[in-house]
CSV table of C-alpha atoms and ligand atoms in Angstrom, one decimal:
chain,number,residue,atom,x,y,z
A,49,MET,CA,38.1,60.9,114.3
A,50,ASN,CA,38.1,60.1,118.0
A,51,TYR,CA,38.1,63.5,119.7
A,52,LEU,CA,40.3,62.4,122.5
A,53,LEU,CA,42.8,60.9,120.2
A,54,PHE,CA,42.7,64.0,118.1
A,55,SER,CA,43.3,66.3,120.9
A,56,SER,CA,46.2,64.3,122.2
A,57,ILE,CA,47.7,64.4,118.8
A,58,LEU,CA,47.4,68.1,118.9
A,59,LEU,CA,49.1,68.3,122.2
A,60,LEU,CA,51.9,66.1,120.9
A,61,THR,CA,52.2,67.9,117.6
A,62,PRO,CA,55.9,69.0,118.1
A,63,SER,CA,56.9,65.4,118.7
A,64,LEU,CA,55.3,64.3,115.5
A,65,HIS,CA,57.6,66.4,113.4
A,66,ALA,CA,60.1,63.9,112.3
A,67,PHE,CA,63.7,64.9,112.4
A,68,ASN,CA,64.9,65.3,108.8
A,69,LEU,CA,68.6,64.4,109.2
A,70,ASP,CA,69.2,64.6,105.5
A,71,ALA,CA,68.2,68.2,105.4
A,72,PHE,CA,70.4,69.1,108.3
A,73,SER,CA,73.3,67.1,107.0
A,74,LYS,CA,73.1,68.7,103.6
A,75,HIS,CA,72.9,72.2,105.1
A,76,ILE,CA,75.7,71.6,107.7
A,77,ASP,CA,78.0,69.9,105.2
A,78,SER,CA,77.6,72.7,102.7
A,79,HIS,CA,78.4,75.3,105.4
A,80,GLN,CA,81.4,73.4,106.6
A,81,GLU,CA,84.0,76.0,105.5
A,82,GLU,CA,82.1,78.8,107.2
A,83,TYR,CA,82.1,76.8,110.4
A,84,VAL,CA,85.8,76.2,110.1
A,85,GLU,CA,86.3,79.9,109.4
A,86,ALA,CA,84.3,80.8,112.5
A,87,LEU,CA,86.5,78.5,114.6
A,88,ARG,CA,89.6,80.1,113.0
A,89,GLU,CA,88.4,83.5,114.1
A,90,TRP,CA,87.7,82.3,117.6
A,91,VAL,CA,91.0,80.4,118.0
A,92,ALA,CA,92.8,83.6,116.9
A,93,VAL,CA,91.7,85.3,120.0
A,94,GLU,CA,94.3,84.5,122.7
A,95,SER,CA,91.7,84.2,125.5
A,96,ASP,CA,94.0,82.8,128.1
A,97,SER,CA,92.2,83.3,131.4
A,98,SER,CA,95.2,82.4,133.5
A,99,ASP,CA,97.2,85.5,132.4
A,100,ALA,CA,95.8,88.8,133.8
A,101,LEU,CA,97.6,90.6,130.9
A,102,LYS,CA,95.5,88.7,128.4
A,103,ARG,CA,92.2,89.8,130.1
A,104,PRO,CA,91.3,92.2,127.2
A,105,GLU,CA,91.5,89.2,124.9
A,106,VAL,CA,89.1,87.2,127.0
A,107,GLU,CA,86.8,90.3,127.1
A,108,LYS,CA,87.0,90.5,123.3
A,109,MET,CA,86.2,86.8,123.1
A,110,MET,CA,83.0,87.3,125.2
A,111,GLU,CA,82.0,90.2,123.0
A,112,ILE,CA,82.5,88.2,119.8
A,113,THR,CA,80.5,85.3,121.3
A,114,ALA,CA,77.7,87.7,122.3
A,115,GLU,CA,77.7,89.4,118.9
A,116,LYS,CA,77.4,86.0,117.1
A,117,LEU,CA,74.4,85.1,119.2
A,118,ARG,CA,72.8,88.6,118.8
A,119,LYS,CA,73.1,88.4,115.0
A,120,MET,CA,71.1,85.2,115.1
A,121,GLY,CA,68.3,87.1,116.9
A,122,GLY,CA,68.9,85.8,120.4
A,123,LYS,CA,68.1,87.7,123.5
A,124,VAL,CA,71.7,88.2,124.7
A,125,ASP,CA,73.2,89.6,127.8
A,126,LEU,CA,76.7,90.3,128.9
A,127,VAL,CA,76.5,89.8,132.6
A,128,ASP,CA,78.9,91.6,134.9
A,129,ILE,CA,80.1,89.1,137.6
A,130,GLY,CA,82.3,91.4,139.6
A,131,ASN,CA,86.1,91.5,140.2
A,132,GLN,CA,89.0,89.3,140.8
A,133,GLU,CA,91.8,90.0,143.2
A,134,LEU,CA,95.2,89.0,141.7
A,135,PRO,CA,98.0,87.5,144.0
A,136,ASN,CA,99.7,90.9,143.9
A,137,GLY,CA,96.6,92.6,145.4
A,138,LYS,CA,95.5,94.3,142.2
A,139,ILE,CA,91.8,94.1,141.5
A,140,ILE,CA,90.6,93.5,137.9
A,141,PRO,CA,87.2,92.9,136.4
A,142,LEU,CA,86.2,89.3,135.7
A,143,PRO,CA,85.2,88.6,132.1
A,144,LYS,CA,81.5,89.0,131.6
A,145,VAL,CA,79.4,85.9,131.2
A,146,VAL,CA,77.3,85.6,128.0
A,147,THR,CA,73.7,84.5,128.4
A,148,ALA,CA,71.4,84.0,125.5
A,149,GLN,CA,67.9,82.8,124.8
A,150,PHE,CA,66.2,81.5,121.6
A,151,GLY,CA,62.5,81.1,122.0
A,152,ASN,CA,60.4,81.2,125.1
A,153,ASP,CA,57.4,79.1,124.3
A,154,PRO,CA,56.1,77.8,127.6
A,155,LYS,CA,54.7,74.7,125.8
A,156,LYS,CA,58.2,73.6,124.9
A,157,ARG,CA,61.0,72.3,127.0
A,158,THR,CA,63.9,74.6,127.7
A,159,VAL,CA,67.5,73.4,127.6
A,160,CYS,CA,70.5,75.5,128.6
A,161,VAL,CA,73.9,74.9,127.0
A,162,TYR,CA,76.9,75.6,129.1
A,163,GLY,CA,80.3,76.3,127.6
A,164,HIS,CA,83.5,78.3,127.9
A,165,VAL,CA,85.5,80.3,125.5
A,166,ASP,CA,88.7,80.9,127.5
A,167,VAL,CA,91.7,78.7,127.0
A,168,GLN,CA,94.8,77.4,128.6
A,169,PRO,CA,98.1,79.2,127.9
A,170,ALA,CA,100.0,78.1,124.7
A,171,LYS,CA,103.3,79.1,123.1
A,172,GLN,CA,104.9,77.7,120.0
A,173,GLU,CA,108.1,77.3,121.9
A,174,ASP,CA,106.4,74.8,124.2
A,175,GLY,CA,106.6,72.3,121.4
A,176,TRP,CA,103.7,73.1,119.1
A,177,ALA,CA,104.2,72.1,115.5
A,178,THR,CA,102.0,75.0,114.4
A,179,GLU,CA,101.3,78.5,115.7
A,180,PRO,CA,98.8,77.8,118.5
A,181,TYR,CA,96.5,80.7,117.8
A,182,ASN,CA,96.5,80.2,114.0
A,183,LEU,CA,94.1,77.4,113.3
A,184,THR,CA,95.9,74.9,111.0
A,185,ASP,CA,94.3,72.0,109.1
A,186,ILE,CA,96.6,69.0,109.1
A,187,ASN,CA,95.0,65.9,107.5
A,188,GLY,CA,91.5,67.0,108.6
A,189,ASN,CA,92.6,67.9,112.1
A,190,LEU,CA,92.1,71.5,113.0
A,191,HIS,CA,95.1,72.4,115.3
A,192,GLY,CA,94.9,75.4,117.6
A,193,ARG,CA,94.6,76.2,121.3
A,194,GLY,CA,91.1,76.0,122.5
A,195,ALA,CA,89.9,74.2,119.3
A,196,SER,CA,88.5,71.2,121.2
A,197,ASP,CA,88.4,72.8,124.7
A,198,ASN,CA,85.9,74.4,124.3
A,199,LYS,CA,85.5,76.6,121.3
A,200,ALA,CA,84.5,74.2,118.6
A,201,PRO,CA,81.9,72.5,120.8
A,202,VAL,CA,80.4,75.9,121.7
A,203,LEU,CA,80.3,76.9,118.0
A,204,ALA,CA,78.7,73.5,117.2
A,205,TRP,CA,75.9,74.3,119.6
A,206,ILE,CA,75.5,77.8,118.1
A,207,HIS,CA,75.6,76.4,114.5
A,208,ALA,CA,73.0,73.7,115.4
A,209,VAL,CA,70.5,76.4,116.3
A,210,GLU,CA,71.5,78.4,113.2
A,211,ALA,CA,70.8,75.4,111.1
A,212,TYR,CA,67.2,75.2,112.4
A,213,GLN,CA,66.8,78.9,111.5
A,214,ALA,CA,68.4,78.6,108.1
A,215,LEU,CA,66.2,75.5,107.2
A,216,ASN,CA,63.1,77.4,108.5
A,217,ILE,CA,62.4,74.6,111.0
A,218,GLU,CA,60.9,75.6,114.3
A,219,LEU,CA,63.2,75.0,117.2
A,220,PRO,CA,61.7,72.0,119.0
A,221,VAL,CA,62.8,73.3,122.4
A,222,ASN,CA,63.7,76.8,123.8
A,223,VAL,CA,67.5,77.1,123.9
A,224,LYS,CA,69.5,79.1,126.3
A,225,TYR,CA,73.2,79.5,126.5
A,226,ILE,CA,75.5,80.4,129.4
A,227,ILE,CA,79.1,80.9,128.2
A,228,GLU,CA,81.9,81.9,130.5
A,229,GLY,CA,85.5,83.1,130.2
A,230,MET,CA,87.1,81.9,133.4
A,231,GLU,CA,86.6,78.1,133.3
A,232,GLU,CA,90.3,77.2,132.9
A,233,THR,CA,91.2,79.0,136.1
A,234,GLY,CA,88.3,77.8,138.3
A,235,SER,CA,85.2,79.6,137.0
A,236,ASN,CA,85.6,82.5,139.4
A,237,GLY,CA,82.4,84.3,140.0
A,238,LEU,CA,80.2,81.8,138.2
A,239,ASP,CA,78.8,80.1,141.3
A,240,ALA,CA,77.5,83.4,142.7
A,241,MET,CA,76.1,84.3,139.3
A,242,VAL,CA,74.2,81.0,139.0
A,243,SER,CA,72.8,81.4,142.5
A,244,GLN,CA,71.6,84.9,141.8
A,245,ARG,CA,69.8,83.8,138.7
A,246,LYS,CA,68.3,80.7,140.2
A,247,ASP,CA,64.8,82.2,140.1
A,248,THR,CA,65.2,84.1,136.9
A,249,PHE,CA,67.4,82.8,134.1
A,250,PHE,CA,67.5,79.3,135.4
A,251,SER,CA,63.9,79.0,136.6
A,252,ASP,CA,62.3,77.8,133.4
A,253,ILE,CA,65.2,75.5,132.3
A,254,ASP,CA,64.5,71.8,132.2
A,255,TYR,CA,68.0,70.5,131.5
A,256,ILE,CA,71.6,71.7,131.4
A,257,ILE,CA,73.9,70.4,128.6
A,258,ILE,CA,77.6,70.5,128.9
A,259,SER,CA,80.0,69.5,126.0
A,260,ASP,CA,83.3,70.2,127.7
A,261,CYS,CA,85.0,66.8,127.6
A,262,GLY,CA,85.8,64.1,125.0
A,263,TRP,CA,85.2,60.6,123.8
A,264,LEU,CA,87.3,57.6,125.1
A,265,SER,CA,88.0,56.1,121.6
A,266,ARG,CA,86.8,56.6,118.1
A,267,ARG,CA,83.3,55.5,119.3
A,268,PRO,CA,81.0,58.3,120.3
A,269,ALA,CA,80.4,58.5,124.1
A,270,LEU,CA,78.0,60.1,126.6
A,271,THR,CA,79.6,61.2,129.9
A,272,TYR,CA,77.6,60.4,133.0
A,273,GLY,CA,80.0,61.2,135.8
A,274,THR,CA,83.0,63.3,136.8
A,275,ARG,CA,85.2,62.9,139.9
A,276,GLY,CA,85.5,65.7,142.4
A,277,ASN,CA,88.7,66.8,144.0
A,278,CYS,CA,89.9,67.7,147.5
A,279,TYR,CA,93.2,69.6,147.4
A,280,PHE,CA,95.3,69.7,150.5
A,281,PHE,CA,98.3,71.7,151.8
A,282,ALA,CA,100.3,70.0,154.5
A,283,GLU,CA,102.9,72.3,156.1
A,284,VAL,CA,105.7,71.2,158.4
A,285,GLU,CA,107.6,74.0,160.0
A,286,GLY,CA,110.7,73.6,162.1
A,287,PRO,CA,113.8,75.8,162.6
A,288,LYS,CA,113.3,79.6,162.3
A,289,GLN,CA,115.5,79.7,159.2
A,290,ASP,CA,117.0,77.4,156.5
A,291,LEU,CA,120.1,75.5,157.8
A,292,HIS,CA,123.3,74.1,156.4
A,293,SER,CA,123.4,70.3,156.5
A,294,GLY,CA,127.1,70.2,157.2
A,295,VAL,CA,126.8,72.5,160.2
A,296,TYR,CA,123.4,71.4,161.6
A,297,GLY,CA,122.6,68.1,160.0
A,298,GLY,CA,122.3,65.3,162.5
A,299,THR,CA,121.3,67.7,165.3
A,300,VAL,CA,117.9,68.9,164.1
A,301,ILE,CA,114.8,66.9,163.2
A,302,GLU,CA,114.3,68.0,159.7
A,303,PRO,CA,110.8,69.2,158.5
A,304,MET,CA,111.3,67.6,155.0
A,305,THR,CA,112.0,64.2,156.5
A,306,ASP,CA,108.8,64.5,158.6
A,307,LEU,CA,106.8,65.6,155.7
A,308,ILE,CA,108.0,62.8,153.3
A,309,GLY,CA,107.4,60.3,156.2
A,310,ILE,CA,103.8,61.3,156.6
A,311,LEU,CA,103.2,61.6,152.8
A,312,ASP,CA,104.3,58.0,152.4
A,313,THR,CA,101.5,56.9,154.7
A,314,LEU,CA,98.7,58.2,152.4
A,315,ILE,CA,98.7,55.4,149.7
A,316,ASN,CA,100.6,52.1,149.3
A,317,PRO,CA,102.5,51.0,146.2
A,318,SER,CA,99.6,49.1,144.8
A,319,GLY,CA,97.4,52.1,144.9
A,320,ARG,CA,95.4,51.4,148.1
A,321,ILE,CA,94.5,54.5,150.0
A,322,LEU,CA,95.5,54.0,153.7
A,323,ILE,CA,93.5,56.9,155.2
A,324,PRO,CA,90.7,55.2,157.4
A,325,GLY,CA,87.2,55.7,156.1
A,326,ILE,CA,88.0,56.7,152.5
A,327,ASN,CA,87.6,53.3,150.8
A,328,GLU,CA,84.6,52.5,153.0
A,329,ALA,CA,82.8,55.5,151.6
A,330,VAL,CA,83.1,54.4,148.0
A,331,ALA,CA,79.9,53.2,146.4
A,332,PRO,CA,80.3,49.5,145.6
A,333,LEU,CA,80.9,48.5,141.9
A,334,THR,CA,77.8,46.8,140.6
A,335,ASP,CA,77.7,43.9,138.2
A,336,GLU,CA,75.9,46.1,135.7
A,337,GLU,CA,78.7,48.6,135.8
A,338,ARG,CA,81.4,46.0,135.4
A,339,ASN,CA,79.6,44.5,132.4
A,340,MET,CA,79.4,48.0,130.9
A,341,TYR,CA,83.1,48.5,131.3
A,342,GLU,CA,83.8,45.2,129.5
A,343,ASN,CA,82.0,46.5,126.4
A,344,ILE,CA,83.5,49.9,126.3
A,345,GLN,CA,86.0,50.5,123.5
A,346,PHE,CA,89.3,51.4,125.1
A,347,ASP,CA,92.8,50.6,123.9
A,348,MET,CA,94.8,49.9,127.0
A,349,GLU,CA,98.1,49.4,125.1
A,350,ASN,CA,97.7,52.7,123.3
A,351,TYR,CA,96.8,54.4,126.6
A,352,ARG,CA,99.9,53.0,128.3
A,353,LYS,CA,102.2,53.9,125.4
A,354,LYS,CA,100.9,57.4,125.2
A,355,ILE,CA,101.7,57.9,128.8
A,356,GLY,CA,105.1,56.3,128.3
A,357,VAL,CA,105.3,53.8,131.1
A,358,ASP,CA,106.2,50.1,131.2
A,359,ARG,CA,103.3,49.0,133.3
A,360,LEU,CA,100.0,50.5,134.5
A,361,MET,CA,98.7,50.2,138.1
A,362,TYR,CA,96.1,47.6,136.9
A,363,SER,CA,96.3,45.0,134.2
A,364,THR,CA,92.7,44.7,133.0
A,365,LYS,CA,90.7,47.2,131.0
A,366,GLU,CA,87.9,47.1,133.6
A,367,ASP,CA,90.2,47.8,136.5
A,368,VAL,CA,91.9,50.7,134.6
A,369,LEU,CA,88.6,52.3,133.7
A,370,ALA,CA,87.2,51.8,137.2
A,371,HIS,CA,90.2,53.3,138.8
A,372,ARG,CA,90.2,56.2,136.4
A,373,TRP,CA,86.5,57.0,136.9
A,374,ARG,CA,84.8,55.5,140.0
A,375,TYR,CA,87.5,55.1,142.7
A,376,PRO,CA,89.4,57.8,144.5
A,377,THR,CA,93.1,58.2,144.3
A,378,VAL,CA,95.9,60.3,146.0
A,379,SER,CA,98.3,62.3,143.9
A,380,ILE,CA,101.2,64.2,145.3
A,381,HIS,CA,101.9,67.3,143.3
A,382,GLY,CA,104.7,69.1,144.8
A,383,ILE,CA,106.6,70.5,147.8
A,384,GLU,CA,106.8,74.2,148.2
A,385,GLY,CA,110.0,75.3,150.0
A,386,ALA,CA,111.9,72.3,149.0
A,387,PHE,CA,115.1,72.8,147.1
A,388,SER,CA,114.2,72.1,143.4
A,389,ALA,CA,116.7,73.9,141.3
A,390,SER,CA,119.5,72.1,139.4
A,391,GLY,CA,122.8,71.8,141.2
A,392,SER,CA,123.4,70.4,144.7
A,393,LYS,CA,122.5,72.9,147.4
A,394,THR,CA,123.1,71.4,150.9
A,395,VAL,CA,120.2,73.2,152.5
A,396,ILE,CA,117.9,71.9,155.3
A,397,PRO,CA,114.6,73.8,154.4
A,398,ALA,CA,113.0,75.3,157.5
A,399,LYS,CA,109.5,75.1,156.3
A,400,VAL,CA,108.0,72.8,153.6
A,401,ILE,CA,104.4,72.6,152.3
A,402,ALA,CA,103.3,69.5,150.5
A,403,LYS,CA,100.5,69.8,147.9
A,404,PHE,CA,98.4,66.7,147.3
A,405,SER,CA,94.9,65.9,146.2
A,406,ILE,CA,92.4,63.2,146.5
A,407,ARG,CA,90.0,62.6,143.6
A,408,GLN,CA,86.4,62.3,144.9
A,409,VAL,CA,83.8,59.7,143.9
A,410,PRO,CA,80.3,58.9,145.2
A,411,ASP,CA,79.6,58.6,148.1
A,412,MET,CA,82.6,60.5,149.5
A,413,ASP,CA,81.9,63.9,151.0
A,414,PRO,CA,84.6,66.6,150.9
A,415,SER,CA,83.9,67.9,154.4
A,416,VAL,CA,84.2,64.4,155.8
A,417,VAL,CA,87.3,63.7,153.8
A,418,GLU,CA,88.8,66.9,155.1
A,419,LYS,CA,88.5,65.6,158.7
A,420,GLN,CA,89.6,62.1,157.8
A,421,VAL,CA,92.8,63.4,156.2
A,422,THR,CA,93.6,65.9,158.9
A,423,ASP,CA,93.1,63.5,161.7
A,424,TYR,CA,95.1,60.8,160.0
A,425,LEU,CA,98.0,63.0,159.1
A,426,ASN,CA,98.1,64.4,162.7
A,427,ALA,CA,98.1,60.9,164.1
A,428,MET,CA,100.9,59.8,161.7
A,429,PHE,CA,102.8,62.9,162.6
A,430,ALA,CA,102.3,62.3,166.4
A,431,LYS,CA,103.9,58.9,166.0
A,432,ARG,CA,107.1,60.6,164.9
A,433,ASN,CA,107.4,62.5,168.1
A,434,SER,CA,108.8,65.5,166.2
A,435,PRO,CA,109.2,69.0,167.8
A,436,ASN,CA,108.2,70.5,164.4
A,437,LYS,CA,104.7,71.8,163.7
A,438,LEU,CA,102.3,70.3,161.2
A,439,ARG,CA,99.3,72.2,159.7
A,440,VAL,CA,96.9,70.5,157.3
A,441,GLN,CA,94.5,72.6,155.2
A,442,MET,CA,92.0,71.7,152.5
A,443,ILE,CA,92.1,74.3,149.8
A,444,ILE,CA,89.6,72.9,147.3
A,445,GLY,CA,86.7,70.6,148.1
A,446,ALA,CA,84.9,69.8,144.8
A,447,LYS,CA,82.2,67.2,144.9
A,448,PRO,CA,81.9,64.3,142.4
A,449,TRP,CA,78.9,64.2,140.0
A,450,VAL,CA,77.1,61.2,138.6
A,451,ALA,CA,73.9,61.0,136.5
A,452,ASP,CA,71.4,58.2,136.1
A,453,ILE,CA,72.2,56.6,132.7
A,454,ASN,CA,68.6,55.5,132.4
A,455,ASP,CA,67.3,59.1,132.6
A,456,PRO,CA,65.3,60.0,129.5
A,457,LEU,CA,67.8,62.8,129.0
A,458,TYR,CA,70.5,60.1,128.3
A,459,GLU,CA,68.1,58.0,126.3
A,460,ALA,CA,67.6,61.1,124.1
A,461,GLY,CA,71.4,61.3,123.8
A,462,LYS,CA,71.7,57.7,122.8
A,463,LYS,CA,69.0,58.1,120.1
A,464,ALA,CA,70.8,61.2,118.7
A,465,VAL,CA,74.2,59.4,118.6
A,466,LYS,CA,72.6,56.4,116.8
A,467,LYS,CA,70.9,58.7,114.3
A,468,VAL,CA,74.0,60.7,113.3
A,469,PHE,CA,76.9,58.3,113.9
A,470,GLY,CA,75.0,55.0,113.2
A,471,GLU,CA,76.2,53.3,116.4
A,472,ASP,CA,75.5,53.1,120.1
A,473,PRO,CA,77.6,55.4,122.3
A,474,ASP,CA,79.9,54.2,125.1
A,475,MET,CA,78.7,55.4,128.5
A,476,ILE,CA,81.7,56.8,130.1
A,477,ARG,CA,82.9,59.0,133.0
A,478,GLU,CA,85.6,61.6,133.3
A,479,GLY,CA,88.4,61.1,135.8
A,480,GLY,CA,88.7,64.9,136.0
A,481,THR,CA,86.5,67.4,137.7
A,482,ILE,CA,84.0,69.8,136.0
A,483,PRO,CA,83.0,71.6,139.2
A,484,VAL,CA,80.3,73.7,137.5
A,485,ALA,CA,78.3,70.5,136.8
A,486,LYS,CA,77.8,69.9,140.5
A,487,THR,CA,77.1,73.6,141.1
A,488,PHE,CA,74.4,73.7,138.4
A,489,GLU,CA,72.8,70.6,139.9
A,490,ASP,CA,72.9,71.8,143.5
A,491,VAL,CA,71.9,75.4,142.9
A,492,THR,CA,69.3,75.0,140.2
A,493,GLY,CA,68.1,71.5,141.0
A,494,LYS,CA,68.1,70.7,137.2
A,495,ARG,CA,69.4,67.6,135.6
A,496,ILE,CA,72.6,67.6,133.6
A,497,ILE,CA,73.8,65.8,130.6
A,498,MET,CA,77.3,65.8,129.2
A,499,LEU,CA,77.4,65.4,125.4
A,500,PRO,CA,81.1,65.3,124.3
A,501,ILE,CA,82.2,65.7,120.7
A,502,GLY,CA,85.9,66.0,121.4
A,503,GLY,CA,88.2,63.2,120.1
A,504,PHE,CA,90.0,61.0,122.6
A,505,ASP,CA,93.4,62.3,121.2
A,506,ASP,CA,92.6,66.0,121.1
A,507,GLY,CA,95.4,67.0,123.5
A,508,LEU,CA,93.4,69.3,125.7
A,509,HIS,CA,95.6,71.6,127.8
A,510,SER,CA,98.6,70.1,125.9
A,511,GLN,CA,100.7,70.9,122.9
A,512,ASN,CA,99.1,70.5,119.5
A,513,GLU,CA,95.5,70.6,120.7
A,514,LYS,CA,93.2,69.8,117.8
A,515,MET,CA,89.6,69.2,116.9
A,516,SER,CA,88.9,67.0,113.9
A,517,ARG,CA,86.7,68.3,111.2
A,518,TYR,CA,84.8,65.1,111.4
A,519,ASN,CA,84.0,65.6,115.1
A,520,TYR,CA,83.2,69.3,114.6
A,521,ILE,CA,80.9,68.9,111.6
A,522,GLU,CA,79.2,65.6,112.6
A,523,GLY,CA,79.0,67.0,116.1
A,524,THR,CA,77.0,69.9,114.8
A,525,LYS,CA,74.5,67.5,113.2
A,526,TYR,CA,74.4,65.5,116.4
A,527,PHE,CA,73.6,68.6,118.5
A,528,ALA,CA,70.8,69.5,116.1
A,529,ALA,CA,69.5,65.9,116.4
A,530,TYR,CA,69.7,66.1,120.2
A,531,LEU,CA,67.5,69.2,120.3
A,532,HIS,CA,64.9,67.2,118.5
A,533,GLU,CA,65.3,64.1,120.7
A,534,VAL,CA,65.2,66.0,124.0
A,535,ALA,CA,61.9,67.6,122.9
A,536,GLN,CA,60.3,64.2,122.8
A,537,ILE,CA,60.7,63.6,126.5
A,538,PRO,CA,57.1,63.8,127.8
A,539,LYS,CA,56.4,66.7,130.2
A,540,VAL,CA,55.2,65.3,133.5
B,751,NAG,C1,98.6,81.2,109.7
B,751,NAG,O1,99.3,80.2,109.0
B,751,NAG,C2,99.2,80.2,107.6
B,751,NAG,C3,99.8,78.9,107.1
B,751,NAG,O2,101.0,78.5,107.7
B,751,NAG,C4,100.0,81.5,107.1
B,751,NAG,O3,99.9,81.5,105.7
B,751,NAG,C5,99.3,82.7,107.8
B,751,NAG,O4,100.0,83.8,107.4
B,751,NAG,C6,99.3,82.6,109.3
B,751,NAG,N1,98.5,83.7,109.8
B,751,NAG,C7,98.8,84.4,110.8
B,751,NAG,C8,97.8,85.4,111.3
B,751,NAG,O5,99.8,84.2,111.4
B,752,ZN,ZN1,87.1,72.9,129.0
């Protein structure tokens, strides 16, 4: 045998191990009920991170997660990430972050799976057909708060590693986990924790994997981008107290009229943003991208009906997808200080604060957007010649994230999808924001892939959230296959 060839085969040995999907499928299928039971236990923990009174439940959830990983022989830590100050001034501890590690072979690649085990609030009275924290199987759909976002995907990643262990197959990569309990309320404390561990926990990681989103249709998808978000408060302050419109109306320049006037200059009725500089900053749509949109499986009619509107802003699938994913938009969320109760109070509010946000896309930069919006609103306000005072503030400035779909990381994802689901995935983006993706990328300098297994109709953050058994179980096989595929990327 040619010595050189022989030695290169030795070096490549891990990659020559074929992935035996049948063995994994058999194992995972036969443990399906255990996986569903594990999800039932996790969903039963009301780990609502938005409610400080539920904080012990979130802590319990972190403990349960850590214990599961410990039992599998992982090197597990519960990391203290400090405190949180509540709006009432009270200080409470943030839920600890779970980190875990399986394997530390320097010859192998190391991936890190990010996930969260906190959930959005849910009450049966909100219109749930089932008790939200009692996982209920209806026609193969597992209904429960947090089932899809993000407990089943986290469990699927854990069970994928467990399957390697049970089958006595060496893990093709070292696997780390970072699992938090504050995602639904803004991942408080996580950025600092990631920064502090840049040269320790994150130093030997090659790639970060996030499975905290869903498919667009019944066809599997890989997610390669998320929009960012700049959230603004615009405050107009006038008289020193609220006034009666019968007594004072007609003699004062009303703050609410000023505010509505300037809000109406942000975007026109056909969806064009009117703030100078914003549209110019948007990366142009390439032919390649447009072609990709044409082939994506997306049911516009179903989308429109689900929303319950007569007409969408755009009439073609390509335009709707592009405006959901790769163009910015302005949304007006509310006006603090405005009269909003039922009835007909004739008040002139003295101070009103508009809340609006602009979804961010490449190549927009939140700090530039902050200035563009502030200057523009000040100019529009000046035109009104009002004696009232305007104050514009940017509260959140989350950057967009986009990956190169030709990255070997994504090629590995396509191969794993093809193996398990028998078809090619749609390459999609998320209209929403997963700020942690950008943080991971900026702080650690590592590449990120999003491998969703949630269904398009899972109802995240909504009533009757569910995860289908199919997506959960096949998703577990898919993650096992991905660990194999990602190990094949040559180390350079
Ligand atoms: C969950 O729901 C099932 C079926 O409706 C019921 O039998 C069970 O008692 C419930 N469990 C809890 C803890 O509420
Ligand atoms: Zn989530």
